Coordinates of C-alpha atoms in Angstrom, one line a residue:
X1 CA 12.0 67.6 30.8
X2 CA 13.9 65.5 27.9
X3 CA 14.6 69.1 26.1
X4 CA 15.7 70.7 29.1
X5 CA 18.3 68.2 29.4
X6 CA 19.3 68.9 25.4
X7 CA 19.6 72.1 26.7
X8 CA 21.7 71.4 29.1
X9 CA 23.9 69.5 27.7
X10 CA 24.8 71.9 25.1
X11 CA 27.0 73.8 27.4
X12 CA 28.7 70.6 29.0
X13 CA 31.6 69.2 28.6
X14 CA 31.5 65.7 26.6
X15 CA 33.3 63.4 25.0
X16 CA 33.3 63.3 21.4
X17 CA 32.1 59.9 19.2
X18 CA 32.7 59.3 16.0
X19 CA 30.8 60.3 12.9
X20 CA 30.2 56.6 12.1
X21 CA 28.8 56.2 15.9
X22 CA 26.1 59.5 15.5
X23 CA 24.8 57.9 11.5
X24 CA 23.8 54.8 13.5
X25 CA 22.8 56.4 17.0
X26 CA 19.2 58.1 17.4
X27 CA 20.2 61.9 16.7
X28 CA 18.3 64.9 18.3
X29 CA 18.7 68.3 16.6
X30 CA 18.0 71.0 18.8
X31 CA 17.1 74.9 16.7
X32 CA 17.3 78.1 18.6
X33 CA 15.6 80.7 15.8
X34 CA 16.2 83.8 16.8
X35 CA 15.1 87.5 15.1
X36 CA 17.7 87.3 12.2
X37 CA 19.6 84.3 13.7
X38 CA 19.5 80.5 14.1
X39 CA 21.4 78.4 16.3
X40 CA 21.8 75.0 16.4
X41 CA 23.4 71.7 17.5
X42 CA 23.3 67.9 17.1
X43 CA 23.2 65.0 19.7
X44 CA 23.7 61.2 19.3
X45 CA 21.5 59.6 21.9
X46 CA 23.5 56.0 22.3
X47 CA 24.9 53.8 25.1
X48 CA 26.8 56.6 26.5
X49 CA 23.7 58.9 26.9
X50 CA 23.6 61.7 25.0
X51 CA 26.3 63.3 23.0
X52 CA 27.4 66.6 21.4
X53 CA 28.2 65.7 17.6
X54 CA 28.0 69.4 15.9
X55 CA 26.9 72.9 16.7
X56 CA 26.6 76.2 14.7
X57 CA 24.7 79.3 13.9
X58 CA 23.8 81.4 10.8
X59 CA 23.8 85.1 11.7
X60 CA 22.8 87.9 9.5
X61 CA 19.8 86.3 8.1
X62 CA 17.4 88.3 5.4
X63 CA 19.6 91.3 5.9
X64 CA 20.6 91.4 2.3
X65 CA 24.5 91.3 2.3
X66 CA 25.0 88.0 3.0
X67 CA 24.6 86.1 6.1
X68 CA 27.5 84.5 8.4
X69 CA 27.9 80.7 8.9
X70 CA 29.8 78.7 11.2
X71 CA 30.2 75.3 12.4
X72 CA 31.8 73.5 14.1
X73 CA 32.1 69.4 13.7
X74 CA 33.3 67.6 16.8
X75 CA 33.2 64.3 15.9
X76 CA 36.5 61.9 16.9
X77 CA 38.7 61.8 13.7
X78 CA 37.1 65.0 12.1
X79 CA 37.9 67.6 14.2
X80 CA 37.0 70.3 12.0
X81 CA 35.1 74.0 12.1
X82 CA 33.6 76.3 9.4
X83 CA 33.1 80.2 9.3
X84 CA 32.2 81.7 6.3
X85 CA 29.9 84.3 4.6
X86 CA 27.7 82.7 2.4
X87 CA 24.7 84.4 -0.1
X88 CA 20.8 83.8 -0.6
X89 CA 20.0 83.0 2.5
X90 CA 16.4 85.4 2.4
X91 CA 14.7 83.7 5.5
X92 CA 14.6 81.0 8.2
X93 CA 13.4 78.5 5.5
X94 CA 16.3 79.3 3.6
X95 CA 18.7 78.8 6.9
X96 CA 17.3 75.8 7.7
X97 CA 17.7 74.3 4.5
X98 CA 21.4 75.6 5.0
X99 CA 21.9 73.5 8.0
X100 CA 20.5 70.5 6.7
X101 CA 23.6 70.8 4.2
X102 CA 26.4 71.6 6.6
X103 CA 25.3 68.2 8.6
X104 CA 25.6 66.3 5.6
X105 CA 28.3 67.9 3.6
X106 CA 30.5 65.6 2.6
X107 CA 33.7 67.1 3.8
X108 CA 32.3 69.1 6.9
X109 CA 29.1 67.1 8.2
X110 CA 28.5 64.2 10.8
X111 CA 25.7 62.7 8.9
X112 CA 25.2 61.0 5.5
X113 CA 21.5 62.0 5.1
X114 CA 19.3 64.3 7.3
X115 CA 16.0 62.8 6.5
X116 CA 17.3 59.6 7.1
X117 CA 19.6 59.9 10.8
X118 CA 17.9 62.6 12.5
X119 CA 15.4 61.1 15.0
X120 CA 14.2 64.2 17.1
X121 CA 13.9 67.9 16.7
X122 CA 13.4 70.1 19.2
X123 CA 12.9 74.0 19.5
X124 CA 14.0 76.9 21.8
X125 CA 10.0 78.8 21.5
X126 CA 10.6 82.1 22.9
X127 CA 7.3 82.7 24.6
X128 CA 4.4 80.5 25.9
X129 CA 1.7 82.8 26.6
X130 CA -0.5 82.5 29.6
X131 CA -0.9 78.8 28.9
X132 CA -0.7 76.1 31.4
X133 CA 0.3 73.9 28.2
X134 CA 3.4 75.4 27.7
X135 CA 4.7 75.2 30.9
X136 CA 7.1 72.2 29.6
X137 CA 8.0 70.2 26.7
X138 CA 5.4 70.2 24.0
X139 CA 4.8 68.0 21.1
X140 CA 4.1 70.1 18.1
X141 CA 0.8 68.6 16.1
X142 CA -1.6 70.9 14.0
X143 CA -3.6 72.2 17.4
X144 CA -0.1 73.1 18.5
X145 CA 1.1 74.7 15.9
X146 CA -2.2 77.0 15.6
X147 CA -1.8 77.4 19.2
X148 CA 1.7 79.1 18.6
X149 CA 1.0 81.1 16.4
X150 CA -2.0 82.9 18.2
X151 CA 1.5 83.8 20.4
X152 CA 3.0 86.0 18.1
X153 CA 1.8 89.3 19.8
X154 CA 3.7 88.5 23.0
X155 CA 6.9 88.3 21.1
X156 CA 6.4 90.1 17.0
X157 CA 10.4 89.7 16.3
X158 CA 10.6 86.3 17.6
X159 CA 8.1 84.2 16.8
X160 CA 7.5 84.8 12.9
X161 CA 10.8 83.1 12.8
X162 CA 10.3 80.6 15.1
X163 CA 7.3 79.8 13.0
X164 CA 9.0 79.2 9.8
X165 CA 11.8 77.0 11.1
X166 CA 8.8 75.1 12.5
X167 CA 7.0 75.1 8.8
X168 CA 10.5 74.2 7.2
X169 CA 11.6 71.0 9.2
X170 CA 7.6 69.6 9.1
X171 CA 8.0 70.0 5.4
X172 CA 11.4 68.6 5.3
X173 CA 10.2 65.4 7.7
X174 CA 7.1 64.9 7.5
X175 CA 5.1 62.8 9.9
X176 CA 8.2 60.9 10.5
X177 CA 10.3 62.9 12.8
X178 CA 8.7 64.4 16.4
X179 CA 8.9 67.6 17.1
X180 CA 8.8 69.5 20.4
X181 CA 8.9 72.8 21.9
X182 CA 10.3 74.4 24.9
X183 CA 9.5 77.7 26.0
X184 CA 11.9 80.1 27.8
X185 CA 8.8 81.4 29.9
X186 CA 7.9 77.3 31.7
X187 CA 11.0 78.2 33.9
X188 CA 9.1 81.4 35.4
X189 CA 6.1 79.2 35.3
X190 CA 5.5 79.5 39.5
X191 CA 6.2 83.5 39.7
X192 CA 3.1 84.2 42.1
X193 CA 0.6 86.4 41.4
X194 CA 1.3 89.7 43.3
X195 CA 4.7 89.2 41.2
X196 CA 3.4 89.0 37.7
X197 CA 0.4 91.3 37.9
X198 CA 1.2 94.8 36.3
X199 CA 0.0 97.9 38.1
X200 CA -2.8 99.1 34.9
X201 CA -6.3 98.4 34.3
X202 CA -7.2 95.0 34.5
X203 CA -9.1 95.5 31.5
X204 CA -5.5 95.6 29.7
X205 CA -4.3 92.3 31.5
X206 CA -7.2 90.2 30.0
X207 CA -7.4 91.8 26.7
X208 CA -3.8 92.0 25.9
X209 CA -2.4 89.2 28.3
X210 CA 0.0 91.8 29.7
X211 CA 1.9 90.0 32.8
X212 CA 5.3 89.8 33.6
X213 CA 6.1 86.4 32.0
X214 CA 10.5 86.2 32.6
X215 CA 12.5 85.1 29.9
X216 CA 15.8 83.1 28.9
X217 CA 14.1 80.2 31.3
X218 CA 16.2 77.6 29.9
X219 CA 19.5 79.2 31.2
X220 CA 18.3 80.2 34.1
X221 CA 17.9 76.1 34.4
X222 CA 20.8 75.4 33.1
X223 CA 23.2 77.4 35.2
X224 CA 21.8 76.5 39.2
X225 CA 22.7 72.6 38.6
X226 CA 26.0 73.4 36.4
X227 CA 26.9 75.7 39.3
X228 CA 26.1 72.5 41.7
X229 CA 28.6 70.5 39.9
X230 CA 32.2 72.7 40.2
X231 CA 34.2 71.9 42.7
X232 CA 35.6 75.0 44.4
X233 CA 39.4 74.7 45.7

């Protein structure tokens, strides 16, 4: 449940370490690739447990009039945030290779090399199919990978993308750097049977895998045990 926790932890509150603290800490880059869209944030996994170095997001991507960066540094002694339009950016391979640069721009970033000071990577996957194998984390490998992409008739928008940030940070580290996914249908995972089955032709369940499969899991974790944490007055 290690990614659940990254997931988590992106919408906490935490304090800040410095740039020189996240080059020599074991850093986890978590990617959210969306239909024209990529998110994405770094931790520092020290001491302190894990930290919130940098977040950002390329919107607009492939649409042909240039796509829309920001990012947002929050390292101690850098405070610093970037939004700009920027041009070229054709596809998720190209946005990936984007934010490998923002982390390690000179002026901007919170790490001096990407290949060398990020440990982890880890990806929001937007559907996991019928598969008991995707009801939590998963290490991507080759039967992984071919796994996934038999999944890209539950979700046509989604996971073509999703696929391509996958091919673009295996090329980028290769062998070196694990890899994970975490799909937003594990949450939904124990939704009982008389709940999930559609009212048409069984025939159509098997052949299509048409079920109701709940989505956005990783929120809907997220927000129970933040909502256990506020104190009310």
């Amino acid at each position: 449940r290690f990614f659940f926790a990254v997931e988590h932890s992106a919408h906490s509150s935490r304090t800040p370490m410095s740039s020189t603290d996240s080059a020599a800490s074991e850093n986890v880059l978590v990617l959210n690739a969306g239909s024209s869209s990529i998110k994405f944030k770094l931790f520092s996994l020290g001491p302190s447990g894990l930290v919130e170095v940098a977040e950002g997001q390329i919107d607009k991507i492939g649409e042909g009039k240039g796509s829309h960066l920001k990012f947002h540094n929050k390292t101690i002694g850098s405070e610093s945030k970037t939004d700009k339009m920027i041009e070229g950016i054709k596809n998720h391979h190209d946005a990936v290779e984007e934010i490998m640069k923002i982390l390690c721009d000179p002026l901007h970033g919170v790490i001096p090399d990407a290949q060398e000071h990020i440990h982890l990577i880890g990806h929001r996957w937007v559907h996991g199919g019928p598969n008991p194998r995707f009801h939590g984390p998963v290490r991507v490998d080759a039967e992984v990978l071919e796994e996934l992409r038999t999944l890209e008739p539950l979700a046509p928008l989604h996971i073509p993308p999703a696929l391509m940030t996958i091919d673009v940070t295996s090329r980028l580290f290769p062998g070196n750097v694990d890899q994970y996914v975490v799909c937003d249908t594990a949450f939904h995972r124990s939704i009982p049977a008389h709940a999930y089955t559609y009212a048409v032709p069984a025939e159509w369940r098997d052949k299509h895998h048409l079920r109701r499969y709940g989505f956005h899991g990783t929120s809907h974790l997220y927000h129970p045990s933040s909502t256990s944490t506020v104190h009310f007055p």
